[in-house]
mmCIF file of C-alpha atoms in Angstrom:
data_model
loop_
_atom_site.group_PDB
_atom_site.id
_atom_site.type_symbol
_atom_site.label_atom_id
_atom_site.label_comp_id
_atom_site.label_asym_id
_atom_site.label_seq_id
_atom_site.Cartn_x
_atom_site.Cartn_y
_atom_site.Cartn_z
ATOM 1 C CA MET N 1 -22.025 22.894 -28.178
ATOM 2 C CA SER N 2 -25.754 23.473 -27.728
ATOM 3 C CA ALA N 3 -27.876 20.893 -26.377
ATOM 4 C CA ASP N 4 -29.240 19.882 -29.773
ATOM 5 C CA GLN N 5 -25.612 19.730 -31.113
ATOM 6 C CA VAL N 6 -24.533 17.405 -28.252
ATOM 7 C CA LEU N 7 -27.581 15.153 -28.943
ATOM 8 C CA ASP N 8 -26.803 15.099 -32.645
ATOM 9 C CA TYR N 9 -23.239 14.341 -31.851
ATOM 10 C CA MET N 10 -23.993 11.448 -29.444
ATOM 11 C CA THR N 11 -26.676 9.936 -31.790
ATOM 12 C CA GLY N 12 -23.984 9.844 -34.536
ATOM 13 C CA LEU N 13 -21.557 7.986 -32.168
ATOM 14 C CA GLY N 14 -24.397 5.604 -31.276
ATOM 15 C CA ARG N 15 -25.466 4.963 -34.987
ATOM 16 C CA GLU N 16 -21.658 4.367 -35.882
ATOM 17 C CA ALA N 17 -21.156 2.066 -32.818
ATOM 18 C CA ARG N 18 -24.224 -0.023 -33.834
ATOM 19 C CA ALA N 19 -22.960 -0.537 -37.375
ATOM 20 C CA ALA N 20 -19.406 -1.436 -36.054
ATOM 21 C CA SER N 21 -20.848 -3.750 -33.519
ATOM 22 C CA ARG N 22 -21.784 -6.062 -36.302
ATOM 23 C CA VAL N 23 -18.265 -6.088 -37.744
ATOM 24 C CA ILE N 24 -16.603 -6.754 -34.459
ATOM 25 C CA ALA N 25 -19.086 -9.464 -33.468
ATOM 26 C CA ARG N 26 -18.016 -11.516 -36.464
ATOM 27 C CA ALA N 27 -14.234 -10.826 -36.157
ATOM 28 C CA THR N 28 -11.957 -13.741 -35.459
ATOM 29 C CA THR N 29 -9.951 -14.199 -32.274
ATOM 30 C CA ALA N 30 -6.871 -13.571 -34.406
ATOM 31 C CA VAL N 31 -8.148 -10.205 -35.690
ATOM 32 C CA LYS N 32 -9.152 -9.019 -32.248
ATOM 33 C CA ASN N 33 -5.861 -10.013 -30.747
ATOM 34 C CA LYS N 34 -3.942 -8.217 -33.618
ATOM 35 C CA ALA N 35 -5.849 -5.000 -32.765
ATOM 36 C CA LEU N 36 -5.063 -5.408 -29.081
ATOM 37 C CA LEU N 37 -1.314 -6.076 -29.700
ATOM 38 C CA ALA N 38 -1.148 -3.334 -32.229
ATOM 39 C CA THR N 39 -2.629 -0.957 -29.670
ATOM 40 C CA ALA N 40 -0.038 -1.932 -27.185
ATOM 41 C CA ASP N 41 2.723 -1.234 -29.677
ATOM 42 C CA ALA N 42 1.181 2.147 -30.526
ATOM 43 C CA ILE N 43 1.154 3.114 -26.753
ATOM 44 C CA GLU N 44 4.727 2.158 -26.341
ATOM 45 C CA ALA N 45 5.730 4.152 -29.378
ATOM 46 C CA ALA N 46 3.684 7.179 -28.215
ATOM 47 C CA ALA N 47 4.793 7.174 -24.685
ATOM 48 C CA ASP N 48 6.348 10.602 -24.727
ATOM 49 C CA SER N 49 3.242 12.157 -26.318
ATOM 50 C CA LEU N 50 0.864 10.364 -23.965
ATOM 51 C CA ILE N 51 2.721 11.786 -20.901
ATOM 52 C CA ALA N 52 2.759 15.290 -22.381
ATOM 53 C CA ALA N 53 -1.089 15.140 -22.934
ATOM 54 C CA ASN N 54 -1.472 13.818 -19.344
ATOM 55 C CA ALA N 55 0.712 16.731 -18.121
ATOM 56 C CA LEU N 56 -1.917 19.209 -19.607
ATOM 57 C CA ASP N 57 -4.627 17.428 -17.572
ATOM 58 C CA LEU N 58 -2.516 17.420 -14.431
ATOM 59 C CA GLN N 59 -1.989 21.005 -14.725
ATOM 60 C CA ALA N 60 -5.566 21.964 -15.383
ATOM 61 C CA GLY N 61 -6.576 19.760 -12.487
ATOM 62 C CA ARG N 62 -4.298 21.603 -10.142
ATOM 63 C CA ASP N 63 -5.520 24.917 -11.419
ATOM 64 C CA ASN N 64 -9.026 23.815 -10.884
ATOM 65 C CA GLY N 65 -8.368 22.677 -7.304
ATOM 66 C CA LEU N 66 -8.429 18.884 -7.719
ATOM 67 C CA ASP N 67 -7.416 17.174 -4.502
ATOM 68 C CA GLU N 68 -4.286 15.037 -4.438
ATOM 69 C CA ALA N 69 -6.210 11.792 -4.376
ATOM 70 C CA MET N 70 -7.764 12.856 -7.729
ATOM 71 C CA ILE N 71 -4.499 14.061 -9.105
ATOM 72 C CA ASP N 72 -2.906 10.672 -8.250
ATOM 73 C CA ARG N 73 -5.658 8.884 -10.032
ATOM 74 C CA LEU N 74 -5.341 11.119 -13.065
ATOM 75 C CA ALA N 75 -1.599 10.817 -13.431
ATOM 76 C CA ILE N 76 -0.086 8.526 -16.100
ATOM 77 C CA THR N 77 3.434 7.465 -14.973
ATOM 78 C CA PRO N 78 5.909 5.505 -16.870
ATOM 79 C CA SER N 79 5.086 2.483 -14.897
ATOM 80 C CA GLY N 80 1.501 3.124 -15.330
ATOM 81 C CA LEU N 81 1.917 3.381 -19.096
ATOM 82 C CA GLN N 82 3.720 0.028 -19.012
ATOM 83 C CA ASN N 83 0.862 -1.472 -16.966
ATOM 84 C CA MET N 84 -1.573 -0.401 -19.799
ATOM 85 C CA VAL N 85 0.709 -2.163 -22.353
ATOM 86 C CA GLU N 86 0.877 -5.255 -20.388
ATOM 87 C CA GLY N 87 -2.894 -5.154 -19.649
ATOM 88 C CA LEU N 88 -3.469 -5.142 -23.392
ATOM 89 C CA ARG N 89 -1.157 -8.053 -23.931
ATOM 90 C CA GLN N 90 -2.619 -10.049 -21.190
ATOM 91 C CA VAL N 91 -6.262 -9.512 -22.498
ATOM 92 C CA ALA N 92 -4.989 -10.766 -26.003
ATOM 93 C CA ALA N 93 -3.782 -13.855 -24.225
ATOM 94 C CA LEU N 94 -7.105 -14.704 -22.575
ATOM 95 C CA PRO N 95 -9.389 -17.311 -24.150
ATOM 96 C CA ASP N 96 -12.018 -15.767 -26.494
ATOM 97 C CA PRO N 97 -15.576 -16.476 -25.047
ATOM 98 C CA ILE N 98 -17.292 -15.657 -28.292
ATOM 99 C CA GLY N 99 -18.745 -18.546 -30.298
ATOM 100 C CA ALA N 100 -18.307 -21.046 -27.487
ATOM 101 C CA VAL N 101 -21.274 -23.616 -27.689
ATOM 102 C CA ARG N 102 -22.399 -25.741 -24.726
ATOM 103 C CA ASP N 103 -24.983 -28.207 -23.792
ATOM 104 C CA MET N 104 -25.689 -29.423 -27.392
ATOM 105 C CA LYS N 105 -28.061 -32.290 -27.157
ATOM 106 C CA TYR N 106 -30.521 -34.279 -29.335
ATOM 107 C CA LEU N 107 -34.103 -33.981 -28.234
ATOM 108 C CA PRO N 108 -36.765 -36.559 -29.048
ATOM 109 C CA SER N 109 -37.847 -34.567 -32.122
ATOM 110 C CA GLY N 110 -34.591 -35.066 -33.700
ATOM 111 C CA ILE N 111 -33.339 -31.428 -33.518
ATOM 112 C CA GLN N 112 -30.097 -30.532 -31.637
ATOM 113 C CA VAL N 113 -30.332 -27.683 -29.148
ATOM 114 C CA GLY N 114 -27.598 -25.858 -27.499
ATOM 115 C CA ARG N 115 -26.352 -22.448 -26.341
ATOM 116 C CA MET N 116 -23.744 -20.100 -28.064
ATOM 117 C CA ARG N 117 -22.001 -17.195 -26.321
ATOM 118 C CA VAL N 118 -22.396 -13.936 -28.149
ATOM 119 C CA PRO N 119 -21.418 -10.334 -27.561
ATOM 120 C CA LEU N 120 -23.883 -7.900 -25.757
ATOM 121 C CA GLY N 121 -23.519 -5.331 -28.758
ATOM 122 C CA VAL N 122 -22.735 -1.780 -27.888
ATOM 123 C CA ILE N 123 -21.407 -0.941 -24.409
ATOM 124 C CA GLY N 124 -21.424 2.617 -22.997
ATOM 125 C CA ILE N 125 -18.679 3.142 -20.213
ATOM 126 C CA ILE N 126 -18.892 6.407 -18.217
ATOM 127 C CA TYR N 127 -16.005 6.944 -15.723
ATOM 128 C CA GLU N 128 -14.008 9.523 -13.924
ATOM 129 C CA SER N 129 -10.329 10.559 -13.623
ATOM 130 C CA ARG N 130 -8.346 7.433 -14.435
ATOM 131 C CA PRO N 131 -7.136 7.436 -18.032
ATOM 132 C CA ASN N 132 -6.040 3.739 -17.732
ATOM 133 C CA VAL N 133 -9.835 2.865 -17.741
ATOM 134 C CA THR N 134 -9.944 3.919 -21.311
ATOM 135 C CA VAL N 135 -7.547 1.194 -22.212
ATOM 136 C CA GLU N 136 -8.896 -1.392 -19.939
ATOM 137 C CA ALA N 137 -12.552 -0.938 -21.055
ATOM 138 C CA ALA N 138 -11.586 -0.746 -24.743
ATOM 139 C CA SER N 139 -9.680 -3.924 -24.439
ATOM 140 C CA LEU N 140 -12.278 -5.995 -22.627
ATOM 141 C CA CYS N 141 -15.042 -4.732 -24.990
ATOM 142 C CA LEU N 142 -12.945 -5.472 -28.133
ATOM 143 C CA LYS N 143 -11.973 -9.007 -26.983
ATOM 144 C CA SER N 144 -15.593 -9.869 -26.172
ATOM 145 C CA GLY N 145 -16.670 -8.807 -29.495
ATOM 146 C CA ASN N 146 -18.483 -5.525 -28.486
ATOM 147 C CA ALA N 147 -18.341 -2.151 -29.883
ATOM 148 C CA CYS N 148 -17.989 0.719 -27.145
ATOM 149 C CA ILE N 149 -18.444 4.358 -26.407
ATOM 150 C CA LEU N 150 -16.222 5.664 -23.741
ATOM 151 C CA ARG N 151 -17.021 8.831 -21.893
ATOM 152 C CA GLY N 152 -14.198 9.753 -19.494
ATOM 153 C CA GLY N 153 -14.235 12.780 -17.087
ATOM 154 C CA SER N 154 -13.498 16.155 -18.305
ATOM 155 C CA GLU N 155 -10.394 16.312 -16.136
ATOM 156 C CA SER N 156 -8.800 13.706 -18.380
ATOM 157 C CA ILE N 157 -9.781 14.780 -21.836
ATOM 158 C CA HIS N 158 -6.349 15.395 -23.200
ATOM 159 C CA SER N 159 -5.012 11.972 -22.001
ATOM 160 C CA ASN N 160 -8.045 10.201 -23.407
ATOM 161 C CA ARG N 161 -7.765 11.731 -26.737
ATOM 162 C CA ALA N 162 -4.159 10.700 -26.977
ATOM 163 C CA ILE N 163 -4.959 7.058 -25.929
ATOM 164 C CA ALA N 164 -7.867 7.077 -28.535
ATOM 165 C CA GLU N 165 -5.472 7.718 -31.215
ATOM 166 C CA CYS N 166 -3.399 4.750 -30.186
ATOM 167 C CA LEU N 167 -6.621 2.605 -30.117
ATOM 168 C CA ARG N 168 -7.476 3.999 -33.670
ATOM 169 C CA GLN N 169 -4.016 2.759 -34.893
ATOM 170 C CA GLY N 170 -4.542 -0.639 -33.322
ATOM 171 C CA LEU N 171 -7.911 -1.150 -34.926
ATOM 172 C CA GLU N 172 -6.628 0.055 -38.273
ATOM 173 C CA ALA N 173 -3.856 -2.350 -38.165
ATOM 174 C CA ALA N 174 -6.298 -5.213 -37.708
ATOM 175 C CA GLY N 175 -8.492 -3.989 -40.540
ATOM 176 C CA LEU N 176 -11.279 -3.120 -38.104
ATOM 177 C CA PRO N 177 -13.258 0.056 -38.244
ATOM 178 C CA GLN N 178 -12.283 2.772 -35.891
ATOM 179 C CA GLN N 179 -15.870 3.042 -34.737
ATOM 180 C CA VAL N 180 -15.487 -0.106 -32.767
ATOM 181 C CA VAL N 181 -13.972 1.919 -29.997
ATOM 182 C CA GLN N 182 -15.263 5.617 -29.849
ATOM 183 C CA VAL N 183 -14.038 8.165 -27.193
ATOM 184 C CA VAL N 184 -16.511 10.958 -26.568
ATOM 185 C CA GLU N 185 -14.775 14.170 -27.525
ATOM 186 C CA THR N 186 -16.979 16.658 -25.865
ATOM 187 C CA THR N 187 -16.753 17.434 -22.077
ATOM 188 C CA ASP N 188 -20.385 18.568 -22.005
ATOM 189 C CA ARG N 189 -22.320 16.894 -19.320
ATOM 190 C CA ALA N 190 -25.317 16.622 -21.603
ATOM 191 C CA ALA N 191 -23.336 13.821 -23.436
ATOM 192 C CA VAL N 192 -23.885 11.531 -20.572
ATOM 193 C CA GLY N 193 -27.626 12.079 -20.518
ATOM 194 C CA ALA N 194 -27.648 11.318 -24.202
ATOM 195 C CA LEU N 195 -25.684 8.245 -23.954
ATOM 196 C CA ILE N 196 -27.827 6.591 -21.165
ATOM 197 C CA SER N 197 -31.001 7.497 -23.227
ATOM 198 C CA MET N 198 -30.249 5.702 -26.503
ATOM 199 C CA PRO N 199 -31.577 2.162 -26.158
ATOM 200 C CA GLU N 200 -31.735 1.855 -29.933
ATOM 201 C CA TYR N 201 -27.955 2.164 -30.201
ATOM 202 C CA VAL N 202 -26.549 1.254 -26.792
ATOM 203 C CA ASP N 203 -27.183 -2.196 -25.192
ATOM 204 C CA VAL N 204 -25.774 -1.654 -21.621
ATOM 205 C CA ILE N 205 -24.078 1.091 -19.664
ATOM 206 C CA VAL N 206 -21.207 0.514 -17.189
ATOM 207 C CA PRO N 207 -20.487 3.432 -14.787
ATOM 208 C CA ARG N 208 -17.248 3.539 -12.957
ATOM 209 C CA GLY N 209 -16.852 6.346 -10.423
ATOM 210 C CA GLY N 210 -18.231 7.739 -7.311
ATOM 211 C CA LYS N 211 -21.560 6.927 -5.721
ATOM 212 C CA GLY N 212 -23.132 10.134 -6.896
ATOM 213 C CA LEU N 213 -22.272 9.373 -10.528
ATOM 214 C CA ILE N 214 -23.634 5.845 -10.227
ATOM 215 C CA GLU N 215 -26.848 6.882 -8.619
ATOM 216 C CA ARG N 216 -27.582 9.400 -11.310
ATOM 217 C CA ILE N 217 -26.929 6.823 -14.060
ATOM 218 C CA SER N 218 -29.022 4.172 -12.324
ATOM 219 C CA ARG N 219 -31.900 6.618 -11.795
ATOM 220 C CA ASP N 220 -31.904 8.193 -15.264
ATOM 221 C CA ALA N 221 -30.749 5.524 -17.767
ATOM 222 C CA ARG N 222 -33.100 4.064 -20.290
ATOM 223 C CA VAL N 223 -30.502 1.380 -20.981
ATOM 224 C CA PRO N 224 -29.668 -1.516 -18.723
ATOM 225 C CA VAL N 225 -26.814 -0.680 -16.133
ATOM 226 C CA ILE N 226 -24.107 -2.995 -14.630
ATOM 227 C CA LYS N 227 -23.002 -1.319 -11.495
ATOM 228 C CA HIS N 228 -22.505 -1.393 -7.738
ATOM 229 C CA LEU N 229 -23.085 1.593 -5.515
ATOM 230 C CA ASP N 230 -21.384 0.861 -2.159
ATOM 231 C CA GLY N 231 -18.732 -1.627 -1.019
ATOM 232 C CA ILE N 232 -19.864 -2.053 2.638
ATOM 233 C CA CYS N 233 -17.916 -5.324 3.122
ATOM 234 C CA HIS N 234 -17.806 -7.343 6.401
ATOM 235 C CA VAL N 235 -15.392 -9.971 7.975
ATOM 236 C CA TYR N 236 -16.977 -12.155 10.758
ATOM 237 C CA VAL N 237 -14.415 -13.748 13.086
ATOM 238 C CA ASP N 238 -16.160 -16.871 14.579
ATOM 239 C CA ASP N 239 -15.541 -18.311 18.126
ATOM 240 C CA ARG N 240 -14.042 -21.379 16.092
ATOM 241 C CA ALA N 241 -11.665 -19.158 14.134
ATOM 242 C CA ASP N 242 -7.956 -19.705 14.002
ATOM 243 C CA LEU N 243 -7.106 -16.227 15.508
ATOM 244 C CA GLY N 244 -3.764 -16.122 13.742
ATOM 245 C CA LYS N 245 -5.558 -16.448 10.429
ATOM 246 C CA ALA N 246 -8.192 -13.932 11.555
ATOM 247 C CA GLU N 247 -5.620 -11.395 12.551
ATOM 248 C CA ALA N 248 -3.898 -11.525 9.197
ATOM 249 C CA ILE N 249 -7.212 -11.445 7.269
ATOM 250 C CA ALA N 250 -8.772 -8.684 9.305
ATOM 251 C CA LEU N 251 -5.627 -6.418 9.051
ATOM 252 C CA ASN N 252 -5.206 -7.086 5.333
ATOM 253 C CA ALA N 253 -8.976 -6.570 4.570
ATOM 254 C CA LYS N 254 -8.943 -3.122 6.192
ATOM 255 C CA THR N 255 -5.379 -1.774 5.733
ATOM 256 C CA HIS N 256 -4.067 -3.135 2.405
ATOM 257 C CA ARG N 257 -5.719 -0.296 0.520
ATOM 258 C CA TYR N 258 -8.293 2.074 2.033
ATOM 259 C CA GLY N 259 -10.032 3.637 -0.874
ATOM 260 C CA VAL N 260 -11.171 0.545 -2.717
ATOM 261 C CA CYS N 261 -14.650 -1.038 -2.892
ATOM 262 C CA ASN N 262 -13.533 -4.430 -1.535
ATOM 263 C CA ALA N 263 -11.931 -3.173 1.643
ATOM 264 C CA MET N 264 -13.538 -4.226 4.908
ATOM 265 C CA GLU N 265 -15.669 -1.520 6.614
ATOM 266 C CA THR N 266 -17.136 -3.581 9.474
ATOM 267 C CA LEU N 267 -15.550 -6.125 11.645
ATOM 268 C CA LEU N 268 -17.921 -8.629 13.452
ATOM 269 C CA VAL N 269 -16.472 -10.644 16.340
ATOM 270 C CA HIS N 270 -18.054 -13.551 18.289
ATOM 271 C CA GLU N 271 -18.303 -12.534 21.948
ATOM 272 C CA ALA N 272 -16.446 -15.617 23.100
ATOM 273 C CA VAL N 273 -13.173 -14.386 21.489
ATOM 274 C CA ALA N 274 -13.645 -10.757 21.419
ATOM 275 C CA GLY N 275 -11.830 -10.244 24.775
ATOM 276 C CA GLU N 276 -8.637 -11.816 23.401
ATOM 277 C CA PHE N 277 -8.891 -10.796 19.726
ATOM 278 C CA LEU N 278 -9.915 -7.140 19.746
ATOM 279 C CA PRO N 279 -6.926 -5.868 21.802
ATOM 280 C CA ARG N 280 -4.615 -7.647 19.501
ATOM 281 C CA MET N 281 -6.287 -6.076 16.409
ATOM 282 C CA ALA N 282 -6.580 -2.599 18.111
ATOM 283 C CA ALA N 283 -2.851 -2.491 18.663
ATOM 284 C CA LEU N 284 -2.269 -3.331 14.936
ATOM 285 C CA TYR N 285 -4.870 -0.907 13.674
ATOM 286 C CA THR N 286 -3.603 1.867 15.869
ATOM 287 C CA ALA N 287 -0.043 1.369 14.489
ATOM 288 C CA LYS N 288 -1.595 1.823 11.045
ATOM 289 C CA GLY N 289 -3.453 4.969 12.007
ATOM 290 C CA VAL N 290 -7.005 3.366 11.792
ATOM 291 C CA GLU N 291 -9.736 5.067 13.740
ATOM 292 C CA LEU N 292 -11.945 2.425 15.530
ATOM 293 C CA ARG N 293 -15.719 2.925 16.061
ATOM 294 C CA GLY N 294 -17.414 0.259 18.179
ATOM 295 C CA CYS N 295 -20.671 -0.880 19.652
ATOM 296 C CA GLU N 296 -21.068 -0.753 23.510
ATOM 297 C CA ARG N 297 -19.607 -4.240 23.871
ATOM 298 C CA THR N 298 -16.652 -3.346 21.761
ATOM 299 C CA ARG N 299 -15.989 -0.161 23.825
ATOM 300 C CA ALA N 300 -16.086 -2.276 27.109
ATOM 301 C CA ILE N 301 -13.069 -4.168 25.656
ATOM 302 C CA LEU N 302 -11.490 -1.110 23.782
ATOM 303 C CA PRO N 303 -12.351 2.057 25.783
ATOM 304 C CA GLU N 304 -10.379 4.152 23.170
ATOM 305 C CA ALA N 305 -12.910 3.320 20.380
ATOM 306 C CA ILE N 306 -15.350 6.013 19.498
ATOM 307 C CA ALA N 307 -18.991 5.004 20.056
ATOM 308 C CA ALA N 308 -20.470 3.790 16.791
ATOM 309 C CA THR N 309 -23.749 5.185 15.512
ATOM 310 C CA GLU N 310 -26.315 3.679 13.127
ATOM 311 C CA LEU N 311 -24.783 5.690 10.404
ATOM 312 C CA ASP N 312 -21.404 3.933 10.985
ATOM 313 C CA TRP N 313 -22.953 0.578 9.944
ATOM 314 C CA GLU N 314 -24.300 2.102 6.717
ATOM 315 C CA THR N 315 -21.149 3.882 5.617
ATOM 316 C CA GLU N 316 -18.523 2.930 3.148
ATOM 317 C CA TYR N 317 -15.622 4.827 4.603
ATOM 318 C CA LEU N 318 -12.942 4.450 1.951
ATOM 319 C CA ALA N 319 -10.643 5.734 4.605
ATOM 320 C CA PRO N 320 -8.668 4.446 7.685
ATOM 321 C CA ILE N 321 -11.868 4.093 9.739
ATOM 322 C CA LEU N 322 -13.289 0.700 10.954
ATOM 323 C CA SER N 323 -16.594 -0.118 12.569
ATOM 324 C CA ILE N 324 -16.458 -3.038 14.989
ATOM 325 C CA ARG N 325 -19.361 -4.945 16.539
ATOM 326 C CA VAL N 326 -19.328 -7.879 19.022
ATOM 327 C CA VAL N 327 -21.969 -10.422 18.250
ATOM 328 C CA ALA N 328 -23.513 -13.288 20.275
ATOM 329 C CA ASP N 329 -23.104 -15.929 17.404
ATOM 330 C CA MET N 330 -23.021 -16.417 13.640
ATOM 331 C CA ASP N 331 -26.763 -15.852 13.298
ATOM 332 C CA GLU N 332 -26.380 -12.407 14.712
ATOM 333 C CA ALA N 333 -23.529 -11.701 12.460
ATOM 334 C CA MET N 334 -25.469 -12.845 9.416
ATOM 335 C CA ASP N 335 -28.523 -10.746 10.536
ATOM 336 C CA HIS N 336 -26.179 -7.625 10.745
ATOM 337 C CA ILE N 337 -24.849 -8.354 7.276
ATOM 338 C CA SER N 338 -28.263 -8.856 5.916
ATOM 339 C CA ARG N 339 -29.379 -5.496 7.272
ATOM 340 C CA TYR N 340 -26.309 -3.355 6.338
ATOM 341 C CA SER N 341 -24.395 -4.953 3.596
ATOM 342 C CA SER N 342 -24.266 -3.537 0.071
ATOM 343 C CA GLN N 343 -24.062 -7.151 -1.135
ATOM 344 C CA HIS N 344 -20.552 -6.619 -2.384
ATOM 345 C CA THR N 345 -18.265 -9.014 -0.350
ATOM 346 C CA GLU N 346 -18.402 -10.784 2.985
ATOM 347 C CA SER N 347 -15.988 -13.123 4.675
ATOM 348 C CA ILE N 348 -16.112 -15.685 7.591
ATOM 349 C CA VAL N 349 -13.117 -16.798 9.473
ATOM 350 C CA THR N 350 -13.791 -20.128 11.005
ATOM 351 C CA GLU N 351 -12.447 -23.791 11.303
ATOM 352 C CA ASP N 352 -15.941 -25.114 11.553
ATOM 353 C CA PHE N 353 -16.886 -26.645 8.084
ATOM 354 C CA THR N 354 -20.600 -26.656 8.835
ATOM 355 C CA ARG N 355 -20.598 -22.917 9.798
ATOM 356 C CA ALA N 356 -18.604 -22.151 6.735
ATOM 357 C CA ARG N 357 -21.115 -24.001 4.462
ATOM 358 C CA ARG N 358 -24.014 -22.179 6.126
ATOM 359 C CA PHE N 359 -22.322 -18.713 5.686
ATOM 360 C CA LEU N 360 -21.699 -19.456 1.947
ATOM 361 C CA ALA N 361 -25.326 -20.639 1.508
ATOM 362 C CA GLU N 362 -27.108 -17.928 3.468
ATOM 363 C CA VAL N 363 -25.179 -14.663 2.906
ATOM 364 C CA ASP N 364 -26.562 -12.943 -0.089
ATOM 365 C CA SER N 365 -23.539 -11.060 -1.649
ATOM 366 C CA SER N 366 -21.805 -11.134 -4.916
ATOM 367 C CA SER N 367 -18.771 -12.543 -3.320
ATOM 368 C CA VAL N 368 -18.739 -14.779 -0.171
ATOM 369 C CA MET N 369 -15.515 -16.048 1.245
ATOM 370 C CA VAL N 370 -14.157 -18.356 3.847
ATOM 371 C CA ASN N 371 -10.853 -17.742 5.583
ATOM 372 C CA ALA N 372 -9.801 -15.177 3.014
ATOM 373 C CA SER N 373 -9.536 -11.315 2.814
ATOM 374 C CA THR N 374 -12.237 -9.338 1.132
ATOM 375 C CA ARG N 375 -9.396 -7.775 -0.937
ATOM 376 C CA PHE N 376 -9.529 -10.857 -3.183
ATOM 377 C CA ALA N 377 -12.889 -9.611 -4.668
ATOM 378 C CA ASP N 378 -11.324 -8.594 -7.938
ATOM 379 C CA GLY N 379 -11.409 -9.870 -11.565
ATOM 380 C CA PHE N 380 -7.706 -10.305 -11.761
ATOM 381 C CA GLU N 381 -7.559 -12.209 -8.460
ATOM 382 C CA TYR N 382 -10.420 -14.476 -9.642
ATOM 383 C CA GLY N 383 -8.516 -15.374 -12.757
ATOM 384 C CA LEU N 384 -10.677 -13.340 -15.121
ATOM 385 C CA GLY N 385 -7.493 -11.569 -16.431
ATOM 386 C CA ALA N 386 -9.207 -8.281 -15.918
ATOM 387 C CA GLU N 387 -12.482 -6.681 -15.091
ATOM 388 C CA ILE N 388 -14.550 -3.884 -16.332
ATOM 389 C CA GLY N 389 -16.139 -3.417 -12.840
ATOM 390 C CA ILE N 390 -18.112 -5.039 -10.066
ATOM 391 C CA SER N 391 -21.739 -5.817 -10.108
ATOM 392 C CA THR N 392 -23.915 -6.267 -7.141
ATOM 393 C CA ASP N 393 -27.050 -6.708 -9.170
ATOM 394 C CA LYS N 394 -28.420 -10.150 -9.660
ATOM 395 C CA LEU N 395 -29.091 -9.787 -13.288
ATOM 396 C CA HIS N 396 -27.231 -9.965 -15.767
ATOM 397 C CA ALA N 397 -23.840 -10.309 -14.108
ATOM 398 C CA ARG N 398 -22.795 -10.479 -10.569
ATOM 399 C CA GLY N 399 -19.421 -9.923 -8.880
ATOM 400 C CA PRO N 400 -16.355 -9.030 -10.919
ATOM 401 C CA VAL N 401 -17.349 -8.477 -14.485
ATOM 402 C CA GLY N 402 -14.682 -9.865 -16.995
ATOM 403 C CA LEU N 403 -14.943 -10.973 -20.625
ATOM 404 C CA GLU N 404 -17.768 -13.433 -20.039
ATOM 405 C CA GLY N 405 -19.818 -10.766 -18.128
ATOM 406 C CA LEU N 406 -19.735 -8.658 -21.404
ATOM 407 C CA THR N 407 -21.437 -11.503 -23.320
ATOM 408 C CA SER N 408 -24.789 -13.255 -23.338
ATOM 409 C CA GLU N 409 -26.017 -16.623 -24.662
ATOM 410 C CA LYS N 410 -28.489 -17.416 -27.381
ATOM 411 C CA TYR N 411 -30.047 -20.753 -28.185
ATOM 412 C CA ILE N 412 -28.985 -22.475 -31.372
ATOM 413 C CA VAL N 413 -30.985 -25.205 -33.002
ATOM 414 C CA LEU N 414 -29.680 -27.739 -35.679
ATOM 415 C CA GLY N 415 -32.121 -29.558 -37.949
ATOM 416 C CA ASP N 416 -32.185 -31.280 -41.244
ATOM 417 C CA GLY N 417 -35.629 -30.481 -42.516
ATOM 418 C CA HIS N 418 -37.255 -31.043 -39.274
ATOM 419 C CA ILE N 419 -40.714 -29.825 -38.753
ATOM 420 C CA ARG N 420 -42.893 -29.559 -35.594
ATOM 421 C CA GLN N 421 -45.535 -32.448 -35.455
#
C-alpha cells in the first residue's frame, strides 16, 4: 500500500469503529456475554486452523532471525489456545461495569445528581508478538462496551487474521456488527502512525510491547495513551523485617519470572540486617544463576558482587541480574526509590506497622505493598479477572487496567420540571 492508501484504510477502520462504538455501548450484558462465549466456541472449533496459521508465523519468524524469546511469545500451543478460551469465559463471568450508578443524592434544589459508568468509546491497541493479546484485548474492550482497533506485529499477522475470524463469528452470533472488533490487516508501519493520529475516531491508545514502541507512541500520539515505560521495581528489607518472610519475598520477586515488568530489579537492605541477610540471599540467587551488582557496602559483605554503576539503578534488566544497595534506614530507601523508580511497584518487608503505614503513604508508585512480592502487581492477582496492561500514569487509570479502567464516568441528573432559580 502507498502512504495515502494506508491512511485511507485506517481512516475507514476508524470511521466504522466510531459507528460500532455506539452499538456496543448500548448492548446489554447478556448480548456482550453471548459474543464472548460464542468466540470461545469458535476458537475451540478452529483450533487446528489457528495452529496452522500460527505455524506460518513461526516459520517466517525463524526465517527472519527472530530470537527464541520472541519465537516463544509468538507460539500458540494447545494449552495456550485453551487459555484463550478460558480467558474469554472468565471475562464473560465478570461483573459488567457499564451503567452502574453511584452516589445518587438529592440536592437542596430538588434535583438528584449521581454518576454513571460509561465506555471510553474506541480503543486502539498496538502490540507485538503475542497473538493471545488479540483475544485478551478484544474481550476486555467488548465487555466494557468499547469498540477496538487492534494492530498486532507483522510477525503474527497470520495468527491474528485467524483469530479475527473467530471474533467475527462471535460478534455475528450475538447480533453485533463485526466492526466492534477490527484487526488491522496491513503490516505497513504507517498504520501505527495513522491510528495514533485520529482523535476524531479513536479515544485512547494502549501500547503493549517494548520500551522503544511505547516511547514512540507516547511521543507521537495525538490521542491519550494508557501506558508504562519501565518496570524498575524495588523491595526494601527493613531492620524490623521477619527475615524468613524477606527471604521468600526477595527470591520470588526476582526469580519467579525474569522478563516481566513486575519483577524486582533493585533490592534495598537496611544496614542492621544486611550482614546476616545478604549472604543468605546471595547463596539462593547464585543457585538460580542471578548475577549480583552491588554498592560498596554490599560488596564489603558480598565480594563476589560486581560493582554497581549509576546506570544499574536506572535499568530494567528483564534478566537474571539484580542490583543491591545497603541503606542506613527507611528514609534512605525511600529516597532511592523516589529517584530511580519507574513508579510501577515497590514493596517493604517489615513487622513495624508505623513504618509500613509511612511507606504506603509516601512511596509514589502505582502499586505499593507490605510484606508481599512485587510479582502480585497484576490484574488477575488483584481480582480484576484480566488486564489490558499496567499504567504508571496518574490520569486516567493507574496500576493494572481491567474493565473499570476502560471506562469513565459521567454525571447524571434527574429532575421533574426543575429550573434553576
